[in-house]
Amino acid sequence: MTGETGAKTCRAVAVGIGHYLPERVVPNSEFEAMVDTSDEWIRARSGIERRHFAAEGETTSDLGIKAAQAALDNAGLTPGDIDAIIVATSTPDLTFPSVATMIQAGLGMRHGFAFDVQAVCAGFIYALSTANAFILSGQANRVLVIGAETFSRIMDWEDRTTCVLFGDGAGALILEAGDGDGSNADRGILAVDLHSDGQFRDLLYVDGGVSRTQSSGVLKMEGKEVFRHAVEKLAQTAHTALDRAGLGADDVDWIVPHQANLRIITRTAQKMGVGMDRVIVTVQDHGNTSAASIPLALSVGVAQGHIKPGDLLVAEAIGGGLAWGSAVLRW
Ligand code: UT7
C-alpha cells in the first residue's frame, strides 16, 4: 500500500474490468409454465428477454471470484497487486464472514483487507464511492470493487410481479491511485453523489433476516412506487454529480445505468437530455442483477468497444432503502 502519489491531485482511475455470468440462461418463456405471465408482458414492461441463474451450489463468492479474475487479467495484474477488496452484495453466501473475504481467499490473497457494502441495487455506487475515499485518503493504492449477486436465491417463485425481473451475475472493477491535474479532464472518478431515505424501506425489502426471522426470506416490491421514485431521483442525482464535476449532459459519452427496467433507463436518459445511443443497455440479457448490474454493464460496454479510454461515464442506481446515487468517471 502506498499513500503518496506525488501528483497535484490523486484520482481513483479504472485500470481493469471484468464480469462473470452463470452458465444457465433462462428465457422469459420458462416463467410461462410457473406463473400467469407471458414473454410479451415481461418484454413490454421491463425490457427483459433473458437472465442467468446460478447453478445449485454456485454461490455469490464463486461468481465474484470469476469476475475478479477477469478484471485482474484485463488489467494485467495479480492478486498481489491489490490492497483491498470491497464487495457490494445483498445476497451473501453466509450471514458472515463477508463475501469479500471469501473472494480474497479464493484469489489466494493473504494481505490487505476485504469487506462488504450493502446498499442493495445502489450497492456498486456506494462501493465505488468507498473505494474512491480509500484511494484519495492514501489508505489503499489499488482496490478491487465487485458487485456480485444471486437474487435467484431470494425469489418468491409464486409472485409473478417479482420473480420474472431478477438475475444472477458479477462484475469487477479495479481502481488505482493515479495522477491528475485536478481538472475534469482527468481520468478517474470525478464526482459521486449518494442518498438514502429509510422512510421508504417498505417499498422494496426481503421479508427475512437474522435478527427478525432467523431465515433469509424472499423479495417483496411495490414495483409501481419504486418505478415512480426511480424516474424522479435518478436524473436528479446524475445532474448533481455532473454539476459537482463542473460538467453537463452534453459532456456525457455514456450513461451506465442500473439495469432494472428499460422504461426507467429510457426516461432517465430523456430527463437528462442524453440520447439512447449514449446509454449502455444490458437489461435484455441480464435482467436486474442488483449491485452487479452496473459493473456488468460497464464490462460489456468495454468488451463491445463502446466505452473507450477518455470517455466520460455517468453511472446511476436506486434500490431498497431506498438508497440511490451516481458517479461520474472518466474512463
Ligand atoms: O432494482 C431495484 C429497483 N427496482 C425497480 O426499479 C423496479 C421498478 N418497477 C418496475 O420496473 C415496474 O413497476 C414493474 C416491471 C415491476 C411492473 O411494471 P408496471 O408497468 O409498473 O406494472 P404494474 O405493476 O402496474 O402492473 C400492471 C399489470 C397489473 O395487472 P392489473 O392490476 O392492471 O390487472 C399486474 O397485476 O400487470 C400485472 N402483472 C403482470 N402480468 C403479467 C404484474 N406482473 C405481471 C407479470 N406478468 N409478470
Tab-separated table of C-alpha atoms and ligand atoms in Angstrom:
chain	number	residue	atom	x	y	z
A	1	MET	CA	0.000	0.000	0.000
A	2	THR	CA	1.309	3.442	-0.879
A	3	GLY	CA	-0.349	6.698	0.047
A	4	GLU	CA	1.837	9.252	-1.716
A	5	THR	CA	1.385	9.650	-5.468
A	6	GLY	CA	3.494	12.764	-5.782
A	7	ALA	CA	0.804	14.209	-8.034
A	8	LYS	CA	-1.022	17.514	-7.705
A	9	THR	CA	-4.327	15.656	-7.459
A	10	CYS	CA	-4.871	11.986	-6.709
A	11	ARG	CA	-7.619	10.267	-8.748
A	12	ALA	CA	-9.075	6.767	-8.470
A	13	VAL	CA	-8.549	5.563	-12.031
A	14	ALA	CA	-10.136	2.474	-13.631
A	15	VAL	CA	-7.419	0.082	-14.798
A	16	GLY	CA	-9.310	-3.185	-15.263
A	17	ILE	CA	-12.834	-4.504	-15.713
A	18	GLY	CA	-14.355	-7.964	-15.996
A	19	HIS	CA	-17.500	-9.946	-15.375
A	20	TYR	CA	-18.917	-13.403	-14.970
A	21	LEU	CA	-22.399	-14.717	-15.699
A	22	PRO	CA	-23.581	-18.198	-14.641
A	23	GLU	CA	-23.897	-20.674	-17.492
A	24	ARG	CA	-27.640	-21.240	-17.248
A	25	VAL	CA	-29.640	-18.791	-19.386
A	26	VAL	CA	-33.347	-18.576	-18.559
A	27	PRO	CA	-35.591	-17.107	-21.272
A	28	ASN	CA	-38.884	-15.362	-20.367
A	29	SER	CA	-40.804	-18.308	-21.808
A	30	GLU	CA	-39.680	-20.502	-18.870
A	31	PHE	CA	-41.813	-18.412	-16.500
A	32	GLU	CA	-44.983	-19.011	-18.548
A	33	ALA	CA	-45.216	-22.522	-17.052
A	34	MET	CA	-44.643	-21.269	-13.494
A	35	VAL	CA	-46.825	-18.166	-13.102
A	36	ASP	CA	-49.545	-16.310	-15.012
A	37	THR	CA	-47.250	-14.269	-17.261
A	38	SER	CA	-46.025	-14.031	-20.841
A	39	ASP	CA	-42.864	-13.254	-22.744
A	40	GLU	CA	-44.735	-10.269	-24.262
A	41	TRP	CA	-45.641	-8.782	-20.854
A	42	ILE	CA	-42.128	-9.137	-19.456
A	43	ARG	CA	-40.519	-7.594	-22.579
A	44	ALA	CA	-43.027	-4.748	-22.833
A	45	ARG	CA	-42.997	-3.788	-19.123
A	46	SER	CA	-39.333	-4.345	-18.272
A	47	GLY	CA	-37.290	-4.842	-21.461
A	48	ILE	CA	-36.008	-8.152	-20.069
A	49	GLU	CA	-35.694	-11.083	-22.504
A	50	ARG	CA	-33.494	-13.493	-20.551
A	51	ARG	CA	-31.384	-13.699	-17.392
A	52	HIS	CA	-28.729	-16.030	-15.942
A	53	PHE	CA	-29.330	-18.176	-12.858
A	54	ALA	CA	-26.551	-19.651	-10.720
A	55	ALA	CA	-26.314	-23.449	-10.643
A	56	GLU	CA	-27.176	-25.344	-7.494
A	57	GLY	CA	-24.325	-24.832	-5.054
A	58	GLU	CA	-22.878	-21.934	-7.043
A	59	THR	CA	-22.569	-19.001	-4.640
A	60	THR	CA	-22.197	-15.239	-4.851
A	61	SER	CA	-18.491	-15.510	-3.975
A	62	ASP	CA	-17.997	-18.094	-6.776
A	63	LEU	CA	-19.354	-15.549	-9.267
A	64	GLY	CA	-17.311	-12.759	-7.669
A	65	ILE	CA	-14.046	-14.715	-7.835
A	66	LYS	CA	-14.509	-15.316	-11.580
A	67	ALA	CA	-15.362	-11.647	-12.214
A	68	ALA	CA	-12.339	-10.564	-10.128
A	69	GLN	CA	-10.035	-12.885	-12.070
A	70	ALA	CA	-11.349	-11.447	-15.351
A	71	ALA	CA	-10.724	-7.881	-14.118
A	72	LEU	CA	-7.192	-8.775	-12.944
A	73	ASP	CA	-6.432	-10.357	-16.342
A	74	ASN	CA	-7.854	-7.278	-18.083
A	75	ALA	CA	-5.576	-5.013	-16.006
A	76	GLY	CA	-2.523	-7.277	-16.336
A	77	LEU	CA	-2.349	-7.501	-12.526
A	78	THR	CA	-2.214	-10.304	-9.969
A	79	PRO	CA	-3.943	-10.535	-6.547
A	80	GLY	CA	-0.598	-9.486	-5.035
A	81	ASP	CA	-1.096	-6.038	-6.580
A	82	ILE	CA	-4.409	-5.418	-4.778
A	83	ASP	CA	-4.630	-3.651	-1.390
A	84	ALA	CA	-8.347	-4.002	-0.672
A	85	ILE	CA	-11.497	-5.759	-1.873
A	86	ILE	CA	-14.923	-4.160	-1.492
A	87	VAL	CA	-17.937	-6.247	-2.493
A	88	ALA	CA	-21.407	-4.788	-2.985
A	89	THR	CA	-23.976	-7.509	-2.356
A	90	SER	CA	-27.305	-8.216	-0.661
A	91	THR	CA	-27.093	-11.968	-1.272
A	92	PRO	CA	-24.006	-13.131	0.661
A	93	ASP	CA	-23.006	-16.813	0.761
A	94	LEU	CA	-23.461	-16.763	4.557
A	95	THR	CA	-24.556	-14.186	7.112
A	96	PHE	CA	-20.861	-13.792	7.859
A	97	PRO	CA	-17.989	-13.670	7.074
A	98	SER	CA	-18.228	-11.241	4.187
A	99	VAL	CA	-18.307	-12.316	0.555
A	100	ALA	CA	-15.252	-10.072	0.159
A	101	THR	CA	-13.149	-12.256	2.490
A	102	MET	CA	-14.333	-15.371	0.635
A	103	ILE	CA	-13.238	-13.796	-2.648
A	104	GLN	CA	-9.946	-12.771	-1.015
A	105	ALA	CA	-9.352	-16.415	-0.022
A	106	GLY	CA	-10.471	-17.642	-3.461
A	107	LEU	CA	-7.897	-15.388	-5.104
A	108	GLY	CA	-5.201	-16.707	-2.754
A	109	MET	CA	-4.717	-13.244	-1.243
A	110	ARG	CA	-3.278	-13.242	2.285
A	111	HIS	CA	-2.640	-9.494	2.668
A	112	GLY	CA	-4.743	-6.337	2.625
A	113	PHE	CA	-8.352	-6.075	3.795
A	114	ALA	CA	-11.774	-7.028	2.461
A	115	PHE	CA	-15.360	-6.198	3.415
A	116	ASP	CA	-18.906	-5.993	2.032
A	117	VAL	CA	-21.126	-2.980	1.415
A	118	GLN	CA	-24.905	-3.430	1.470
A	119	ALA	CA	-26.940	-0.783	-0.330
A	120	VAL	CA	-28.983	-3.217	-2.451
A	121	CYS	CA	-29.248	-2.079	-6.110
A	122	ALA	CA	-27.285	1.109	-5.360
A	123	GLY	CA	-24.541	-1.013	-3.762
A	124	PHE	CA	-21.990	-0.678	-6.538
A	125	ILE	CA	-22.198	3.139	-6.457
A	126	TYR	CA	-21.719	3.035	-2.670
A	127	ALA	CA	-18.770	0.626	-3.034
A	128	LEU	CA	-17.223	2.818	-5.743
A	129	SER	CA	-17.564	5.861	-3.507
A	130	THR	CA	-15.983	3.964	-0.579
A	131	ALA	CA	-13.066	2.764	-2.738
A	132	ASN	CA	-12.577	6.304	-4.028
A	133	ALA	CA	-12.349	7.587	-0.438
A	134	PHE	CA	-9.762	4.922	0.496
A	135	ILE	CA	-7.649	5.834	-2.519
A	136	LEU	CA	-7.907	9.614	-2.068
A	137	SER	CA	-7.022	9.286	1.634
A	138	GLY	CA	-3.959	7.196	0.775
A	139	GLN	CA	-5.215	4.181	2.730
A	140	ALA	CA	-5.131	1.961	-0.360
A	141	ASN	CA	-3.427	2.215	-3.717
A	142	ARG	CA	-5.422	-0.388	-5.666
A	143	VAL	CA	-8.934	-1.503	-4.800
A	144	LEU	CA	-10.916	-4.330	-6.366
A	145	VAL	CA	-14.566	-3.216	-6.382
A	146	ILE	CA	-17.032	-6.017	-7.057
A	147	GLY	CA	-20.807	-6.215	-7.458
A	148	ALA	CA	-21.956	-9.837	-7.071
A	149	GLU	CA	-25.442	-11.240	-6.562
A	150	THR	CA	-27.529	-14.402	-6.611
A	151	PHE	CA	-31.008	-12.845	-6.452
A	152	SER	CA	-32.485	-16.126	-7.730
A	153	ARG	CA	-31.998	-17.348	-4.127
A	154	ILE	CA	-34.413	-14.770	-2.671
A	155	MET	CA	-37.252	-15.010	-5.203
A	156	ASP	CA	-40.821	-15.952	-4.360
A	157	TRP	CA	-41.461	-18.232	-7.365
A	158	GLU	CA	-45.217	-17.766	-6.992
A	159	ASP	CA	-45.054	-13.951	-7.188
A	160	ARG	CA	-45.253	-13.030	-10.874
A	161	THR	CA	-44.671	-9.339	-10.075
A	162	THR	CA	-41.079	-10.005	-8.929
A	163	CYS	CA	-39.779	-13.447	-9.958
A	164	VAL	CA	-39.547	-12.560	-13.663
A	165	LEU	CA	-37.376	-9.500	-13.077
A	166	PHE	CA	-34.138	-10.587	-11.412
A	167	GLY	CA	-30.981	-12.452	-12.390
A	168	ASP	CA	-27.565	-13.531	-11.092
A	169	GLY	CA	-24.081	-12.321	-12.031
A	170	ALA	CA	-20.984	-10.420	-11.010
A	171	GLY	CA	-18.835	-7.584	-12.311
A	172	ALA	CA	-15.494	-6.299	-11.041
A	173	LEU	CA	-13.620	-3.048	-11.488
A	174	ILE	CA	-10.068	-2.266	-10.378
A	175	LEU	CA	-9.395	1.298	-9.258
A	176	GLU	CA	-5.832	2.566	-8.872
A	177	ALA	CA	-4.363	5.794	-7.496
A	178	GLY	CA	-3.347	7.902	-10.472
A	179	ASP	CA	-2.044	11.378	-11.195
A	180	GLY	CA	-4.417	14.159	-12.169
A	181	ASP	CA	-4.186	17.915	-12.528
A	182	GLY	CA	-7.444	18.474	-10.660
A	183	SER	CA	-9.457	19.345	-13.769
A	184	ASN	CA	-12.472	17.433	-15.074
A	185	ALA	CA	-10.308	16.276	-17.988
A	186	ASP	CA	-8.566	13.913	-15.528
A	187	ARG	CA	-9.102	10.181	-15.867
A	188	GLY	CA	-10.779	8.555	-12.862
A	189	ILE	CA	-13.670	9.277	-10.516
A	190	LEU	CA	-14.549	12.967	-10.796
A	191	ALA	CA	-17.615	13.112	-8.518
A	192	VAL	CA	-20.032	10.967	-6.550
A	193	ASP	CA	-23.461	11.632	-5.055
A	194	LEU	CA	-25.122	9.321	-2.511
A	195	HIS	CA	-28.574	9.395	-0.898
A	196	SER	CA	-30.881	7.222	1.153
A	197	ASP	CA	-34.282	7.696	2.750
A	198	GLY	CA	-35.330	4.910	5.113
A	199	GLN	CA	-38.922	6.079	5.333
A	200	PHE	CA	-39.371	4.154	2.054
A	201	ARG	CA	-37.889	0.894	3.412
A	202	ASP	CA	-41.186	-0.999	2.913
A	203	LEU	CA	-41.296	-0.399	-0.863
A	204	LEU	CA	-38.579	-2.960	-1.567
A	205	TYR	CA	-37.309	-5.419	1.029
A	206	VAL	CA	-36.655	-9.056	1.854
A	207	ASP	CA	-39.063	-10.449	4.450
A	208	GLY	CA	-36.480	-12.482	6.366
A	209	GLY	CA	-33.222	-11.908	8.150
A	210	VAL	CA	-31.003	-12.962	11.017
A	211	SER	CA	-32.368	-10.736	13.743
A	212	ARG	CA	-36.065	-10.767	12.914
A	213	THR	CA	-36.856	-14.208	11.473
A	214	GLN	CA	-33.639	-16.255	11.570
A	215	SER	CA	-34.254	-17.070	7.896
A	216	SER	CA	-33.212	-15.491	4.612
A	217	GLY	CA	-36.692	-14.570	3.292
A	218	VAL	CA	-37.950	-13.562	-0.145
A	219	LEU	CA	-38.046	-10.276	-2.027
A	220	LYS	CA	-41.142	-8.057	-1.815
A	221	MET	CA	-41.587	-4.996	-4.015
A	222	GLU	CA	-44.145	-2.269	-4.654
A	223	GLY	CA	-42.958	-2.055	-8.263
A	224	LYS	CA	-45.054	0.908	-9.348
A	225	GLU	CA	-43.939	3.053	-6.386
A	226	VAL	CA	-40.259	2.142	-6.822
A	227	PHE	CA	-40.639	2.977	-10.519
A	228	ARG	CA	-42.018	6.428	-9.630
A	229	HIS	CA	-39.139	7.173	-7.249
A	230	ALA	CA	-36.567	5.883	-9.741
A	231	VAL	CA	-37.718	8.152	-12.538
A	232	GLU	CA	-37.739	11.149	-10.188
A	233	LYS	CA	-34.477	10.521	-8.329
A	234	LEU	CA	-32.050	9.064	-10.891
A	235	ALA	CA	-31.826	12.030	-13.260
A	236	GLN	CA	-31.601	14.309	-10.223
A	237	THR	CA	-28.615	12.507	-8.696
A	238	ALA	CA	-26.869	12.265	-12.069
A	239	HIS	CA	-27.255	16.025	-12.583
A	240	THR	CA	-25.912	16.705	-9.071
A	241	ALA	CA	-22.817	14.555	-9.646
A	242	LEU	CA	-22.184	16.116	-13.072
A	243	ASP	CA	-22.594	19.582	-11.578
A	244	ARG	CA	-20.126	18.705	-8.821
A	245	ALA	CA	-17.611	17.745	-11.527
A	246	GLY	CA	-18.276	21.006	-13.409
A	247	LEU	CA	-19.798	19.078	-16.310
A	248	GLY	CA	-23.172	18.896	-18.074
A	249	ALA	CA	-25.258	16.380	-20.019
A	250	ASP	CA	-23.562	17.375	-23.307
A	251	ASP	CA	-20.238	16.169	-21.901
A	252	VAL	CA	-21.562	12.650	-21.219
A	253	ASP	CA	-20.311	9.949	-23.590
A	254	TRP	CA	-22.120	7.075	-21.844
A	255	ILE	CA	-24.744	6.674	-19.168
A	256	VAL	CA	-24.122	3.325	-17.454
A	257	PRO	CA	-27.396	2.871	-15.560
A	258	HIS	CA	-28.551	0.286	-13.069
A	259	GLN	CA	-30.361	-2.258	-15.250
A	260	ALA	CA	-33.757	-2.709	-13.583
A	261	ASN	CA	-36.194	-1.704	-16.284
A	262	LEU	CA	-35.718	-0.404	-19.834
A	263	ARG	CA	-38.524	2.126	-19.293
A	264	ILE	CA	-36.724	3.598	-16.254
A	265	ILE	CA	-33.442	3.695	-18.201
A	266	THR	CA	-35.115	5.454	-21.156
A	267	ARG	CA	-36.989	8.011	-19.056
A	268	THR	CA	-33.889	8.835	-17.008
A	269	ALA	CA	-31.871	9.410	-20.187
A	270	GLN	CA	-34.693	11.588	-21.578
A	271	LYS	CA	-34.790	13.661	-18.379
A	272	MET	CA	-31.025	14.071	-18.519
A	273	GLY	CA	-31.194	15.118	-22.171
A	274	VAL	CA	-28.959	12.250	-23.307
A	275	GLY	CA	-29.908	10.164	-26.377
A	276	MET	CA	-30.356	6.397	-26.057
A	277	ASP	CA	-27.412	5.992	-28.465
A	278	ARG	CA	-25.284	7.082	-25.494
A	279	VAL	CA	-26.711	4.604	-22.955
A	280	ILE	CA	-25.283	1.135	-22.200
A	281	VAL	CA	-28.237	-1.290	-22.060
A	282	THR	CA	-27.854	-4.905	-20.938
A	283	VAL	CA	-31.159	-5.429	-19.117
A	284	GLN	CA	-32.468	-7.551	-22.020
A	285	ASP	CA	-29.743	-10.156	-21.392
A	286	HIS	CA	-29.145	-9.958	-17.625
A	287	GLY	CA	-32.430	-8.884	-16.008
A	288	ASN	CA	-31.999	-6.961	-12.768
A	289	THR	CA	-28.812	-8.215	-11.085
A	290	SER	CA	-28.980	-5.597	-8.299
A	291	ALA	CA	-25.472	-4.480	-7.224
A	292	ALA	CA	-23.886	-6.435	-10.087
A	293	SER	CA	-25.774	-4.649	-12.842
A	294	ILE	CA	-23.551	-1.561	-13.250
A	295	PRO	CA	-20.180	-3.377	-13.322
A	296	LEU	CA	-21.733	-5.971	-15.664
A	297	ALA	CA	-22.940	-3.200	-17.997
A	298	LEU	CA	-19.553	-1.452	-17.782
A	299	SER	CA	-17.720	-4.664	-18.621
A	300	VAL	CA	-19.987	-5.454	-21.565
A	301	GLY	CA	-19.758	-1.830	-22.779
A	302	VAL	CA	-15.956	-2.001	-22.746
A	303	ALA	CA	-15.776	-5.506	-24.260
A	304	GLN	CA	-18.097	-4.461	-27.115
A	305	GLY	CA	-15.850	-1.469	-27.870
A	306	HIS	CA	-18.415	1.190	-26.953
A	307	ILE	CA	-16.617	2.615	-23.901
A	308	LYS	CA	-13.132	3.883	-24.795
A	309	PRO	CA	-10.313	5.485	-22.785
A	310	GLY	CA	-11.110	9.141	-22.090
A	311	ASP	CA	-14.904	8.681	-22.335
A	312	LEU	CA	-16.996	10.422	-19.694
A	313	LEU	CA	-19.346	7.994	-17.925
A	314	VAL	CA	-22.228	8.578	-15.540
A	315	ALA	CA	-23.374	5.567	-13.517
A	316	GLU	CA	-26.637	5.818	-11.561
A	317	ALA	CA	-28.703	3.401	-9.453
A	318	ILE	CA	-31.593	3.151	-6.997
A	319	GLY	CA	-32.938	0.307	-4.889
A	320	GLY	CA	-34.063	-0.929	-1.491
A	321	GLY	CA	-33.792	1.533	1.357
A	322	LEU	CA	-34.499	3.498	-0.647
A	323	ALA	CA	-30.831	4.086	-1.408
A	324	TRP	CA	-29.650	5.792	-4.578
A	325	GLY	CA	-26.697	7.615	-6.059
A	326	SER	CA	-24.451	8.272	-9.017
A	327	ALA	CA	-20.818	8.543	-10.001
A	328	VAL	CA	-19.066	10.494	-12.740
A	329	LEU	CA	-15.995	8.726	-14.048
A	330	ARG	CA	-13.644	9.408	-16.933
A	331	TRP	CA	-12.612	6.011	-18.331
B	1	UT7	O1	-33.637	-2.656	-8.826
B	1	UT7	C1	-34.327	-2.100	-7.772
B	1	UT7	C2	-35.303	-1.138	-8.241
B	1	UT7	N1	-36.421	-1.819	-8.846
B	1	UT7	C3	-37.014	-1.268	-9.874
B	1	UT7	O2	-36.544	-0.265	-10.360
B	1	UT7	C4	-38.282	-1.866	-10.372
B	1	UT7	C5	-39.278	-0.757	-10.573
B	1	UT7	N2	-40.548	-1.183	-11.087
B	1	UT7	C6	-40.745	-1.737	-12.292
B	1	UT7	O3	-39.810	-1.998	-13.005
B	1	UT7	C7	-42.158	-1.953	-12.772
B	1	UT7	O4	-43.044	-1.310	-11.881
B	1	UT7	C8	-42.563	-3.434	-12.924
B	1	UT7	C9	-41.826	-4.047	-14.106
B	1	UT7	C10	-42.225	-4.176	-11.650
B	1	UT7	C11	-44.057	-3.542	-13.210
B	1	UT7	O5	-44.422	-2.736	-14.318
B	1	UT7	P1	-45.679	-1.750	-14.233
B	1	UT7	O6	-45.836	-1.157	-15.547
B	1	UT7	O7	-45.453	-0.839	-13.065
B	1	UT7	O8	-46.856	-2.762	-13.990
B	1	UT7	P2	-47.892	-2.810	-12.799
B	1	UT7	O9	-47.210	-3.223	-11.535
B	1	UT7	O10	-48.693	-1.558	-12.800
B	1	UT7	O11	-48.807	-3.999	-13.299
B	1	UT7	C12	-49.662	-3.867	-14.426
B	1	UT7	C13	-50.497	-5.114	-14.533
B	1	UT7	C14	-51.170	-5.494	-13.208
B	1	UT7	O12	-52.453	-6.006	-13.510
B	1	UT7	P3	-53.761	-5.089	-13.325
B	1	UT7	O13	-53.757	-4.692	-11.865
B	1	UT7	O14	-53.573	-3.942	-14.252
B	1	UT7	O15	-54.857	-6.040	-13.683
B	1	UT7	C15	-50.303	-6.594	-12.671
B	1	UT7	O16	-51.006	-7.471	-11.843
B	1	UT7	O17	-49.659	-6.218	-14.875
B	1	UT7	C16	-49.876	-7.293	-13.936
B	1	UT7	N3	-48.622	-8.015	-13.790
B	1	UT7	C17	-48.256	-8.997	-14.631
B	1	UT7	N4	-48.849	-9.530	-15.711
B	1	UT7	C18	-48.175	-10.490	-16.362
B	1	UT7	C19	-47.664	-7.852	-12.866
B	1	UT7	N5	-46.676	-8.714	-13.073
B	1	UT7	C20	-47.005	-9.439	-14.167
B	1	UT7	C21	-46.370	-10.456	-14.886
B	1	UT7	N6	-46.991	-10.950	-15.972
B	1	UT7	N7	-45.158	-10.950	-14.542
